[in-house]
Tab-separated table of C-alpha atoms (C1' of nucleotides) in Angstrom:
chain	number	residue	atom	x	y	z
A	1125	UNK	CA	-89.388	-25.978	-15.003
A	1126	UNK	CA	-87.981	-22.512	-14.392
A	1127	UNK	CA	-88.124	-21.800	-10.686
A	1128	UNK	CA	-87.444	-18.128	-11.202
A	1129	UNK	CA	-84.593	-16.036	-9.892
A	1130	UNK	CA	-83.542	-18.160	-6.991
A	1131	UNK	CA	-80.266	-17.523	-5.382
A	1132	UNK	CA	-79.074	-21.008	-6.242
A	1133	UNK	CA	-79.696	-22.409	-9.685
A	1134	UNK	CA	-80.788	-25.758	-8.268
A	1135	UNK	CA	-81.999	-26.865	-4.898
A	1136	UNK	CA	-79.070	-27.973	-2.813
A	1137	UNK	CA	-76.544	-26.848	-5.377
A	1138	UNK	CA	-74.539	-23.760	-4.583
A	1139	UNK	CA	-73.348	-21.441	-7.316
A	1140	UNK	CA	-69.854	-22.480	-6.362
A	1141	UNK	CA	-70.660	-26.064	-7.143
A	1142	UNK	CA	-72.364	-25.065	-10.363
A	1143	UNK	CA	-69.395	-22.944	-11.393
A	1144	UNK	CA	-67.092	-25.807	-10.591
A	1145	UNK	CA	-69.104	-28.140	-12.764
A	1146	UNK	CA	-69.189	-25.599	-15.571
A	1147	UNK	CA	-65.431	-25.205	-15.358
A	1148	UNK	CA	-64.987	-28.943	-15.484
A	1149	UNK	CA	-67.138	-29.073	-18.570
A	1150	UNK	CA	-65.178	-26.309	-20.237
A	1151	UNK	CA	-61.932	-28.084	-19.476
A	1152	UNK	CA	-63.149	-31.389	-20.826
A	1153	UNK	CA	-64.686	-29.851	-23.940
A	1154	UNK	CA	-61.443	-28.144	-24.863
A	1155	UNK	CA	-59.390	-31.160	-23.884
A	1156	UNK	CA	-61.509	-33.315	-26.140
A	1157	UNK	CA	-61.047	-31.036	-29.082
A	1158	UNK	CA	-57.286	-30.782	-28.672
A	1159	UNK	CA	-56.552	-34.396	-27.703
A	1160	UNK	CA	-58.742	-35.774	-30.434
A	1161	UNK	CA	-57.614	-33.501	-33.233
A	1162	UNK	CA	-53.935	-33.208	-32.458
A	1163	UNK	CA	-53.269	-36.287	-30.382
A	1164	UNK	CA	-52.809	-36.854	-26.683
A	1165	UNK	CA	-49.036	-36.823	-26.664
A	1166	UNK	CA	-48.856	-33.859	-28.998
A	1167	UNK	CA	-50.846	-31.606	-26.670
A	1168	UNK	CA	-49.411	-30.394	-23.392
A	1169	UNK	CA	-51.332	-29.250	-20.353
A	1170	UNK	CA	-50.008	-25.729	-20.897
A	1171	UNK	CA	-51.653	-25.719	-24.302
A	1172	UNK	CA	-54.938	-26.956	-22.882
A	1173	UNK	CA	-54.981	-24.330	-20.141
A	1174	UNK	CA	-54.037	-21.545	-22.523
A	1175	UNK	CA	-56.718	-22.587	-24.987
A	1176	UNK	CA	-59.389	-22.498	-22.277
A	1177	UNK	CA	-58.018	-19.246	-20.937
A	1178	UNK	CA	-57.349	-20.498	-17.439
A	1179	UNK	CA	-54.136	-20.906	-15.521
A	1180	UNK	CA	-52.351	-24.214	-15.504
A	1181	UNK	CA	-52.748	-24.238	-11.735
A	1182	UNK	CA	-56.529	-24.253	-12.035
A	1183	UNK	CA	-56.392	-27.131	-14.465
A	1184	UNK	CA	-54.353	-29.114	-11.972
A	1185	UNK	CA	-56.921	-28.279	-9.299
A	1186	UNK	CA	-59.530	-30.126	-11.337
A	1187	UNK	CA	-57.381	-32.972	-12.584
A	1188	UNK	CA	-54.407	-34.117	-10.526
A	1189	UNK	CA	-52.398	-35.223	-13.537
A	1190	UNK	CA	-52.452	-35.352	-17.294
A	1191	UNK	CA	-53.226	-39.034	-17.043
A	1192	UNK	CA	-56.377	-38.257	-15.066
A	1193	UNK	CA	-57.308	-35.770	-17.762
A	1194	UNK	CA	-56.809	-38.403	-20.441
A	1195	UNK	CA	-59.014	-40.845	-18.571
A	1196	UNK	CA	-61.726	-38.232	-18.082
A	1197	UNK	CA	-61.527	-37.354	-21.767
A	1198	UNK	CA	-62.084	-40.969	-22.767
A	1199	UNK	CA	-64.817	-41.505	-20.198
A	1200	UNK	CA	-66.653	-38.521	-21.594
A	1201	UNK	CA	-66.405	-40.048	-25.056
A	1202	UNK	CA	-67.946	-43.182	-23.615
A	1203	UNK	CA	-71.437	-41.725	-23.857
A	1204	UNK	CA	-74.371	-44.134	-23.993
A	1205	UNK	CA	-75.710	-45.062	-27.435
A	1206	UNK	CA	-79.162	-43.514	-27.897
A	1207	UNK	CA	-81.887	-46.134	-28.084
A	1208	UNK	CA	-83.878	-46.138	-31.298
A	1209	UNK	CA	-87.025	-48.017	-32.309
A	1210	UNK	CA	-86.155	-48.087	-35.997
A	1211	UNK	CA	-85.699	-51.464	-37.687
A	1212	UNK	CA	-82.518	-53.208	-36.460
A	1213	UNK	CA	-80.970	-53.687	-39.903
A	1214	UNK	CA	-81.471	-50.014	-40.612
A	1215	UNK	CA	-79.814	-49.031	-37.360
A	1216	UNK	CA	-76.860	-51.271	-38.130
A	1217	UNK	CA	-76.275	-49.918	-41.600
A	1218	UNK	CA	-76.776	-46.371	-40.368
A	1219	UNK	CA	-73.750	-46.810	-38.119
A	1220	UNK	CA	-71.556	-46.937	-41.223
A	1221	UNK	CA	-73.282	-43.975	-42.794
A	1222	UNK	CA	-72.758	-42.042	-39.606
A	1223	UNK	CA	-69.005	-42.467	-39.494
A	1224	UNK	CA	-68.935	-41.595	-43.186
A	1225	UNK	CA	-70.823	-38.372	-42.578
A	1226	UNK	CA	-68.646	-37.485	-39.622
A	1227	UNK	CA	-65.524	-37.979	-41.677
A	1228	UNK	CA	-66.939	-36.011	-44.580
A	1229	UNK	CA	-67.722	-33.194	-42.136
A	1230	UNK	CA	-64.107	-33.288	-40.954
A	1231	UNK	CA	-65.262	-34.375	-37.509
A	1232	UNK	CA	-63.545	-37.744	-37.506
A	1233	UNK	CA	-59.885	-38.413	-36.989
A	1234	UNK	CA	-59.954	-42.092	-36.225
A	1235	UNK	CA	-61.470	-43.673	-33.137
A	1236	UNK	CA	-60.451	-41.785	-29.988
A	1237	UNK	CA	-60.123	-45.014	-28.043
A	1238	UNK	CA	-57.984	-46.716	-30.646
A	1239	UNK	CA	-55.870	-43.590	-30.972
A	1240	UNK	CA	-55.338	-43.492	-27.221
A	1241	UNK	CA	-54.287	-47.131	-27.128
A	1242	UNK	CA	-51.887	-46.546	-29.994
A	1243	UNK	CA	-50.445	-43.335	-28.610
A	1244	UNK	CA	-49.982	-44.497	-25.055
A	1245	UNK	CA	-48.737	-47.945	-26.092
A	1246	UNK	CA	-49.240	-49.293	-22.593
A	1247	UNK	CA	-51.703	-52.166	-22.209
A	1248	UNK	CA	-51.860	-51.541	-18.473
A	1249	UNK	CA	-53.050	-47.972	-18.867
A	1250	UNK	CA	-56.655	-47.243	-17.910
A	1251	UNK	CA	-57.164	-45.989	-21.448
A	1252	UNK	CA	-56.763	-49.553	-22.703
A	1253	UNK	CA	-59.463	-50.762	-20.316
A	1254	UNK	CA	-61.840	-48.019	-21.390
A	1255	UNK	CA	-61.164	-48.738	-25.050
A	1256	UNK	CA	-61.867	-52.413	-24.486
A	1257	UNK	CA	-65.114	-51.625	-22.694
A	1258	UNK	CA	-66.174	-49.312	-25.489
A	1259	UNK	CA	-65.584	-51.901	-28.176
A	1260	UNK	CA	-67.358	-54.526	-26.137
A	1261	UNK	CA	-70.371	-52.324	-25.650
A	1262	UNK	CA	-70.643	-51.717	-29.367
A	1263	UNK	CA	-70.337	-55.419	-30.065
A	1264	UNK	CA	-73.235	-56.104	-27.704
A	1265	UNK	CA	-75.225	-53.338	-29.323
A	1266	UNK	CA	-74.737	-55.010	-32.700
A	1267	UNK	CA	-75.524	-58.414	-31.264
A	1268	UNK	CA	-78.785	-57.324	-29.678
A	1269	UNK	CA	-79.928	-55.701	-32.896
A	1270	UNK	CA	-79.019	-58.852	-34.795
A	1271	UNK	CA	-80.953	-60.996	-32.334
A	1272	UNK	CA	-83.931	-58.705	-32.822
A	1273	UNK	CA	-83.491	-59.077	-36.579
A	1274	UNK	CA	-83.395	-62.860	-36.201
A	1275	UNK	CA	-80.011	-63.110	-37.891
A	1276	UNK	CA	-78.204	-66.427	-38.050
A	1277	UNK	CA	-75.215	-66.524	-35.672
A	1278	UNK	CA	-75.836	-63.100	-34.172
A	1279	UNK	CA	-72.757	-63.398	-31.976
A	1280	UNK	CA	-70.313	-64.140	-34.755
A	1281	UNK	CA	-71.857	-61.607	-37.104
A	1282	UNK	CA	-71.695	-58.893	-34.460
A	1283	UNK	CA	-67.946	-59.373	-34.290
A	1284	UNK	CA	-67.684	-59.139	-38.051
A	1285	UNK	CA	-69.670	-55.902	-38.099
A	1286	UNK	CA	-67.361	-54.449	-35.445
A	1287	UNK	CA	-64.334	-55.352	-37.524
A	1288	UNK	CA	-65.931	-53.672	-40.526
A	1289	UNK	CA	-66.754	-50.519	-38.606
A	1290	UNK	CA	-63.302	-50.061	-37.122
A	1291	UNK	CA	-61.755	-50.953	-40.452
A	1292	UNK	CA	-63.830	-48.291	-42.169
A	1293	UNK	CA	-62.728	-45.645	-39.681
A	1294	UNK	CA	-59.071	-46.569	-40.093
A	1295	UNK	CA	-59.220	-46.748	-43.864
A	1296	UNK	CA	-60.955	-43.385	-44.087
A	1297	UNK	CA	-58.219	-41.889	-41.947
A	1298	UNK	CA	-55.293	-43.331	-43.870
A	1299	UNK	CA	-56.756	-43.143	-47.365
A	1300	UNK	CA	-58.533	-39.862	-46.620
A	1301	UNK	CA	-61.664	-40.977	-48.411
A	1302	UNK	CA	-65.143	-40.814	-46.930
A	1303	UNK	CA	-66.285	-43.295	-49.562
A	1304	UNK	CA	-64.742	-46.120	-47.572
A	1305	UNK	CA	-67.686	-45.889	-45.188
A	1306	UNK	CA	-70.009	-46.903	-47.995
A	1307	UNK	CA	-67.644	-49.717	-48.946
A	1308	UNK	CA	-67.950	-51.034	-45.395
A	1309	UNK	CA	-71.703	-50.542	-45.492
A	1310	UNK	CA	-71.938	-52.592	-48.661
A	1311	UNK	CA	-69.909	-55.353	-47.060
A	1312	UNK	CA	-72.191	-55.224	-44.024
A	1313	UNK	CA	-75.219	-55.495	-46.296
A	1314	UNK	CA	-73.803	-58.604	-47.923
A	1315	UNK	CA	-73.084	-60.167	-44.546
A	1316	UNK	CA	-76.563	-59.331	-43.251
A	1317	UNK	CA	-78.185	-60.761	-46.350
A	1318	UNK	CA	-76.126	-63.937	-45.990
A	1319	UNK	CA	-77.384	-64.202	-42.409
A	1320	UNK	CA	-80.984	-64.042	-43.596
A	1321	UNK	CA	-81.707	-60.494	-42.484
A	1322	UNK	CA	-84.259	-58.565	-44.495
A	1323	UNK	CA	-82.643	-55.295	-45.549
A	1324	UNK	CA	-84.437	-51.976	-45.784
A	1325	UNK	CA	-84.937	-50.588	-49.269
A	1326	UNK	CA	-82.136	-48.257	-50.230
A	1327	UNK	CA	-83.205	-44.739	-49.605
A	1328	UNK	CA	-81.178	-42.824	-52.152
A	1329	UNK	CA	-78.943	-43.485	-55.106
B	881	UNK	CA	-20.687	-68.119	-55.139
B	882	UNK	CA	-17.906	-67.667	-52.610
B	883	UNK	CA	-15.066	-65.837	-54.264
B	884	UNK	CA	-12.678	-66.734	-51.490
B	885	UNK	CA	-10.750	-64.452	-49.189
B	886	UNK	CA	-10.681	-61.342	-51.283
B	887	UNK	CA	-9.702	-58.113	-49.731
B	888	UNK	CA	-13.080	-56.607	-50.518
B	889	UNK	CA	-16.234	-58.596	-49.888
B	890	UNK	CA	-17.720	-57.574	-53.207
B	891	UNK	CA	-16.232	-56.199	-56.390
B	892	UNK	CA	-16.250	-52.439	-56.259
B	893	UNK	CA	-17.441	-52.336	-52.689
B	894	UNK	CA	-14.931	-51.283	-50.099
B	895	UNK	CA	-15.093	-52.675	-46.597
B	896	UNK	CA	-15.893	-49.168	-45.485
B	897	UNK	CA	-18.998	-49.086	-47.622
B	898	UNK	CA	-19.980	-52.545	-46.443
B	899	UNK	CA	-19.516	-51.542	-42.832
B	900	UNK	CA	-21.588	-48.450	-43.435
B	901	UNK	CA	-24.390	-50.487	-44.906
B	902	UNK	CA	-24.221	-52.967	-42.038
B	903	UNK	CA	-24.427	-50.121	-39.559
B	904	UNK	CA	-27.429	-48.683	-41.359
B	905	UNK	CA	-29.104	-52.064	-41.174
B	906	UNK	CA	-28.377	-52.384	-37.482
B	907	UNK	CA	-29.790	-48.938	-36.843
B	908	UNK	CA	-32.946	-49.624	-38.798
B	909	UNK	CA	-33.482	-53.053	-37.259
B	910	UNK	CA	-33.309	-51.639	-33.747
B	911	UNK	CA	-35.325	-48.587	-34.694
B	912	UNK	CA	-38.031	-50.828	-36.081
B	913	UNK	CA	-38.230	-52.857	-32.938
B	914	UNK	CA	-38.413	-49.837	-30.649
B	915	UNK	CA	-40.663	-47.632	-32.766
B	916	UNK	CA	-43.062	-50.439	-33.489
B	917	UNK	CA	-43.285	-51.887	-30.010
B	918	UNK	CA	-43.199	-48.734	-27.940
B	919	UNK	CA	-44.345	-46.084	-30.369
B	920	UNK	CA	-42.523	-43.444	-32.354
B	921	UNK	CA	-43.109	-40.577	-29.992
B	922	UNK	CA	-42.359	-42.670	-26.948
B	923	UNK	CA	-38.854	-43.546	-28.132
B	924	UNK	CA	-36.121	-40.928	-28.265
B	925	UNK	CA	-33.020	-41.021	-30.404
B	926	UNK	CA	-30.914	-41.399	-27.271
B	927	UNK	CA	-32.767	-44.599	-26.506
B	928	UNK	CA	-32.272	-45.906	-30.020
B	929	UNK	CA	-28.542	-45.181	-29.989
B	930	UNK	CA	-28.095	-46.678	-26.533
B	931	UNK	CA	-29.972	-49.807	-27.533
B	932	UNK	CA	-27.751	-50.312	-30.577
B	933	UNK	CA	-24.675	-49.504	-28.545
B	934	UNK	CA	-23.525	-46.594	-30.678
B	935	UNK	CA	-23.186	-42.934	-29.907
B	936	UNK	CA	-25.981	-40.571	-30.703
B	937	UNK	CA	-23.536	-38.698	-32.942
B	938	UNK	CA	-23.114	-41.735	-35.166
B	939	UNK	CA	-26.836	-42.153	-35.463
B	940	UNK	CA	-27.127	-38.567	-36.633
B	941	UNK	CA	-24.369	-39.273	-39.166
B	942	UNK	CA	-26.626	-41.829	-40.795
B	943	UNK	CA	-29.935	-40.042	-40.420
B	944	UNK	CA	-30.000	-36.259	-40.293
B	945	UNK	CA	-33.081	-36.114	-38.087
B	946	UNK	CA	-35.539	-38.256	-36.218
B	947	UNK	CA	-38.049	-37.574	-38.947
B	948	UNK	CA	-35.695	-39.079	-41.504
B	949	UNK	CA	-35.334	-42.093	-39.259
B	950	UNK	CA	-39.098	-42.432	-39.039
B	951	UNK	CA	-39.419	-42.287	-42.807
B	952	UNK	CA	-36.670	-44.880	-43.280
B	953	UNK	CA	-38.362	-47.107	-40.703
B	954	UNK	CA	-41.642	-46.991	-42.590
B	955	UNK	CA	-39.978	-47.432	-45.974
B	956	UNK	CA	-38.280	-50.525	-44.682
B	957	UNK	CA	-41.656	-51.869	-43.564
B	958	UNK	CA	-42.876	-51.240	-47.088
B	959	UNK	CA	-41.354	-54.494	-48.329
B	960	UNK	CA	-42.781	-56.063	-51.472
B	961	UNK	CA	-45.422	-58.775	-51.052
B	962	UNK	CA	-43.957	-62.140	-52.075
B	963	UNK	CA	-45.602	-63.495	-55.201
B	964	UNK	CA	-47.310	-66.847	-54.794
B	965	UNK	CA	-48.845	-69.214	-57.316
B	966	UNK	CA	-51.356	-70.658	-54.896
B	967	UNK	CA	-55.057	-70.241	-55.645
B	968	UNK	CA	-56.131	-66.601	-55.294
B	969	UNK	CA	-58.919	-67.235	-52.818
B	970	UNK	CA	-56.505	-69.158	-50.644
B	971	UNK	CA	-53.973	-66.340	-50.729
B	972	UNK	CA	-56.642	-63.839	-49.760
B	973	UNK	CA	-57.921	-65.800	-46.791
B	974	UNK	CA	-54.364	-66.551	-45.702
B	975	UNK	CA	-53.785	-62.848	-45.230
B	976	UNK	CA	-56.202	-62.921	-42.298
B	977	UNK	CA	-54.654	-66.041	-40.855
B	978	UNK	CA	-51.267	-64.421	-41.093
B	979	UNK	CA	-52.150	-61.369	-39.026
B	980	UNK	CA	-53.823	-63.697	-36.560
B	981	UNK	CA	-50.679	-65.778	-36.208
B	982	UNK	CA	-48.504	-62.708	-35.880
B	983	UNK	CA	-50.694	-61.348	-33.120
B	984	UNK	CA	-50.793	-64.703	-31.359
B	985	UNK	CA	-46.979	-64.762	-31.508
B	986	UNK	CA	-46.909	-61.304	-29.898
B	987	UNK	CA	-45.378	-59.895	-33.067
B	988	UNK	CA	-48.205	-57.535	-33.904
B	989	UNK	CA	-49.006	-54.253	-32.256
B	990	UNK	CA	-51.303	-52.738	-34.842
B	991	UNK	CA	-50.304	-51.636	-38.315
B	992	UNK	CA	-47.064	-49.621	-38.246
B	993	UNK	CA	-48.347	-47.265	-40.915
B	994	UNK	CA	-51.626	-46.625	-39.175
B	995	UNK	CA	-49.815	-46.159	-35.891
B	996	UNK	CA	-47.472	-43.635	-37.466
B	997	UNK	CA	-50.366	-41.660	-38.931
B	998	UNK	CA	-52.116	-41.675	-35.578
B	999	UNK	CA	-49.051	-40.768	-33.563
B	1000	UNK	CA	-47.773	-38.022	-35.807
B	1001	UNK	CA	-51.251	-36.614	-36.443
B	1002	UNK	CA	-49.992	-34.584	-39.366
B	1003	UNK	CA	-51.515	-35.343	-42.789
B	1004	UNK	CA	-48.669	-33.500	-44.486
B	1005	UNK	CA	-46.009	-35.747	-42.960
B	1006	UNK	CA	-44.263	-38.154	-45.324
B	1007	UNK	CA	-45.439	-40.957	-43.060
B	1008	UNK	CA	-49.001	-40.270	-44.205
B	1009	UNK	CA	-47.966	-40.576	-47.843
B	1010	UNK	CA	-46.162	-43.848	-47.203
B	1011	UNK	CA	-49.122	-45.201	-45.270
B	1012	UNK	CA	-51.427	-44.267	-48.113
B	1013	UNK	CA	-49.173	-45.962	-50.649
B	1014	UNK	CA	-48.994	-49.089	-48.523
B	1015	UNK	CA	-52.763	-49.373	-48.219
B	1016	UNK	CA	-53.174	-48.722	-51.907
B	1017	UNK	CA	-50.694	-51.425	-52.810
B	1018	UNK	CA	-52.531	-53.950	-50.691
B	1019	UNK	CA	-55.827	-52.974	-52.236
B	1020	UNK	CA	-54.382	-53.603	-55.678
B	1021	UNK	CA	-52.948	-56.919	-54.517
B	1022	UNK	CA	-56.426	-57.964	-53.381
B	1023	UNK	CA	-57.966	-56.670	-56.583
B	1024	UNK	CA	-55.619	-58.579	-58.856
B	1025	UNK	CA	-56.215	-61.793	-56.951
B	1026	UNK	CA	-59.957	-61.207	-57.185
B	1027	UNK	CA	-59.715	-60.628	-60.915
B	1028	UNK	CA	-57.787	-63.865	-61.227
B	1029	UNK	CA	-60.511	-65.573	-59.190
B	1030	UNK	CA	-63.150	-64.094	-61.494
B	1031	UNK	CA	-64.961	-62.414	-58.632
B	1032	UNK	CA	-67.875	-60.113	-59.323
B	1033	UNK	CA	-66.954	-56.450	-58.731
B	1034	UNK	CA	-63.309	-57.105	-57.936
B	1035	UNK	CA	-62.656	-53.428	-57.326
B	1036	UNK	CA	-65.380	-52.950	-54.767
B	1037	UNK	CA	-64.695	-56.238	-53.064
B	1038	UNK	CA	-60.983	-55.445	-52.774
B	1039	UNK	CA	-61.864	-52.347	-50.790
B	1040	UNK	CA	-64.098	-54.389	-48.519
B	1041	UNK	CA	-61.355	-56.924	-47.878
B	1042	UNK	CA	-58.953	-54.103	-46.979
B	1043	UNK	CA	-61.458	-52.717	-44.509
B	1044	UNK	CA	-61.804	-56.162	-42.980
B	1045	UNK	CA	-58.065	-56.659	-42.684
B	1046	UNK	CA	-57.362	-53.348	-41.026
B	1047	UNK	CA	-60.396	-53.795	-38.838
B	1048	UNK	CA	-59.104	-57.168	-37.707
B	1049	UNK	CA	-55.715	-55.722	-36.791
B	1050	UNK	CA	-57.298	-52.892	-34.810
B	1051	UNK	CA	-59.772	-55.126	-33.020
B	1052	UNK	CA	-57.068	-57.606	-32.077
B	1053	UNK	CA	-55.044	-54.765	-30.616
B	1054	UNK	CA	-57.843	-53.196	-28.596
B	1055	UNK	CA	-59.647	-56.353	-27.564
B	1056	UNK	CA	-56.407	-58.296	-27.200
B	1057	UNK	CA	-57.852	-61.368	-28.874
B	1058	UNK	CA	-56.209	-63.202	-31.752
B	1059	UNK	CA	-59.558	-64.829	-32.512
B	1060	UNK	CA	-60.705	-61.643	-34.202
B	1061	UNK	CA	-58.552	-62.581	-37.179
B	1062	UNK	CA	-60.698	-65.633	-37.757
B	1063	UNK	CA	-63.811	-63.525	-37.376
B	1064	UNK	CA	-62.521	-61.326	-40.180
B	1065	UNK	CA	-61.600	-64.380	-42.230
B	1066	UNK	CA	-65.115	-65.735	-41.884
B	1067	UNK	CA	-66.521	-62.421	-43.033
B	1068	UNK	CA	-64.130	-62.446	-45.984
B	1069	UNK	CA	-65.280	-65.967	-46.858
B	1070	UNK	CA	-68.888	-64.854	-46.897
B	1071	UNK	CA	-68.068	-61.893	-49.105
B	1072	UNK	CA	-66.052	-64.048	-51.507
B	1073	UNK	CA	-68.821	-66.615	-51.713
B	1074	UNK	CA	-71.343	-63.876	-52.427
B	1075	UNK	CA	-69.064	-62.682	-55.246
B	1076	UNK	CA	-69.115	-66.115	-56.805
B	1077	UNK	CA	-65.599	-67.146	-55.805
B	1078	UNK	CA	-65.003	-70.838	-55.246
B	1079	UNK	CA	-63.440	-71.229	-51.816
B	1080	UNK	CA	-60.748	-73.760	-50.902
B	1081	UNK	CA	-61.840	-76.541	-48.602
B	1082	UNK	CA	-61.134	-75.683	-45.001
B	1083	UNK	CA	-57.904	-77.255	-43.969
B	1084	UNK	CA	-58.457	-77.792	-40.291
B	1085	UNK	CA	-61.277	-77.565	-37.776
C	756	DA	C1'	-68.168	-7.555	7.287
C	757	DG	C1'	-65.346	-11.075	7.385
C	758	DC	C1'	-64.175	-15.769	6.344
C	759	DT	C1'	-63.352	-19.159	2.919
C	760	DA	C1'	-62.485	-21.020	-1.304
C	761	DC	C1'	-61.166	-20.546	-5.770
C	762	DC	C1'	-58.605	-18.361	-9.505
C	763	DT	C1'	-54.512	-16.049	-11.560
C	764	DA	C1'	-49.860	-14.920	-12.541
C	765	DC	C1'	-45.515	-16.376	-12.371
C	766	DA	C1'	-41.565	-18.538	-11.174
C	767	DC	C1'	-39.328	-22.711	-10.947
C	768	DA	C1'	-37.824	-27.567	-10.369
C	769	DG	C1'	-36.599	-31.473	-12.803
C	770	DA	C1'	-37.083	-34.444	-16.503
C	771	DT	C1'	-36.993	-35.157	-21.232
C	772	DC	C1'	-36.198	-34.330	-26.088
C	773	DT	C1'	-33.784	-33.078	-30.622
C	774	DG	C1'	-29.770	-31.737	-32.527
C	775	DT	C1'	-24.775	-29.875	-32.547
C	776	DG	C1'	-19.885	-29.040	-31.430
C	777	DT	C1'	-15.464	-30.907	-30.284
C	778	DA	C1'	-11.426	-33.492	-29.193
C	779	DA	C1'	-9.451	-37.854	-29.277
C	780	DG	C1'	-9.057	-42.670	-30.890
C	781	DC	C1'	-8.792	-46.024	-34.391
C	782	DA	C1'	-8.877	-48.470	-38.546
C	783	DA	C1'	-9.113	-48.548	-43.607
C	784	DG	C1'	-6.932	-47.119	-47.999
C	785	DG	C1'	-3.586	-45.045	-50.967
D	721	DC	C1'	3.363	-44.755	-43.445
D	722	DC	C1'	0.325	-41.451	-43.039
D	723	DT	C1'	-3.853	-39.314	-44.440
D	724	DT	C1'	-8.645	-39.628	-44.353
D	725	DG	C1'	-12.834	-40.736	-42.531
D	726	DC	C1'	-15.676	-42.891	-39.192
D	727	DT	C1'	-16.715	-43.566	-34.221
D	728	DT	C1'	-16.904	-42.305	-29.432
D	729	DA	C1'	-17.487	-39.717	-25.271
D	730	DC	C1'	-19.179	-35.839	-23.529
D	731	DA	C1'	-20.777	-31.428	-22.975
D	732	DC	C1'	-24.193	-28.366	-24.147
D	733	DA	C1'	-27.786	-25.431	-26.303
D	734	DG	C1'	-32.491	-24.734	-26.493
D	735	DA	C1'	-36.973	-26.335	-26.518
D	736	DT	C1'	-40.695	-28.692	-24.261
D	737	DC	C1'	-43.047	-31.206	-20.816
D	738	DT	C1'	-45.290	-32.354	-16.206
D	739	DG	C1'	-46.131	-30.798	-11.913
D	740	DT	C1'	-45.569	-27.577	-7.713
D	741	DG	C1'	-45.069	-23.465	-4.714
D	742	DT	C1'	-46.509	-18.934	-3.606
D	743	DA	C1'	-48.510	-14.442	-3.165
D	744	DG	C1'	-52.365	-11.814	-4.035
D	745	DG	C1'	-56.855	-10.824	-5.956
D	746	DT	C1'	-61.827	-11.803	-6.164
D	747	DA	C1'	-66.191	-13.580	-5.335
D	748	DG	C1'	-69.366	-16.531	-2.846
D	749	DC	C1'	-71.119	-17.629	1.673
D	750	DT	C1'	-72.447	-16.862	6.550
DNA sequence: AGCTACCTACACAGATCTGTGTAAGCAAGG
DNA sequence: CCTTGCTTACACAGATCTGTGTAGGTAGCT
């Protein structure tokens, strides 16, 4: 892999381009942290620039407006779901465990897409479109797993599982209790069982 | 009831006090509309005062700060749940229909308490405490109905129903689809059935 | 070496926001 | 009647926010 000490890090990519990409990454990483933890409206571009250690002017060279920064932040959050070959029911239930773990590790402050929709309060904003697309993608992810698991009414059940997942995230946030994730998981188990899905044996407890 | 044309509307209540209370109501009614529809951070006190048709100075005579106004807004939303003598399972499922109807009537833009928590992004804010209390009260409402319906594990199931309800509200908001309320209701039906609760016959459909 | 592009520092415009101070008007209450 | 208290209009302080303009430094690129 390593091509040695070439002048350019990659063929056809100048160091300038590489530096530009690195800067963009730095900006988005910091933006993500601040927007997600403190809220989009609560964080100004001055704060973002200062936190990164760059001038506000540079930030505006990369993103023409705060709105563009918000969109880029959400698009970055819209990362593809890794494909797994584990049993579908296990993957589904793991989704609830995952949000529970994230919350317990203080890495979850609601759903970034939902938060953006709530904070911006403008259905015409691009953030609303991205949020919609994100929720739709997750619904399809659930649905495909349910089809693979031969569940009855995979479509309807997928919607129910989405409702449970978002509900768990919200309830954890407001009630400040990571246990709500397991509550949602239990509900999901009941729904899966009712749809004729064979559940994996409980690992712990 | 009517005591006639007395000087004071109520015994021991001067017209001044009555006017003051009426003004407070007007302020809170308008505040509710603006804060809920457009968001707390998106609406300034100038806007609120202008919308009511009073001076900003008067508004600050009633509420010493915007924060106090926010708290009063949320406290007003914290109205007691009307007690009903209808069958418990029916009352529970109706909760989902109700949020669905509200959303369909364009009267729902998420949960005001959740929105406040998200917008203010400060766990120490009074809004977070009020939101917590609101969610807790609803959980207990579910739990008591479940106990009356002789459901298995009323406590656990109440938590699940809360997750479903909040999830439905969020999903309706982001996906802009009132049908999600029925999805949540179906899930709730399945959970109730699994807990041994006799469900009411479906009214329509 | 010299050109080009980016980055920084900094000032600033202009809009907004919360909250206060003040003088004048007006109506209720004693 | 006349005092007291509420309301208004308006100005303003001070903070914050987005976004721009500019001059000069620095580092890549040819």
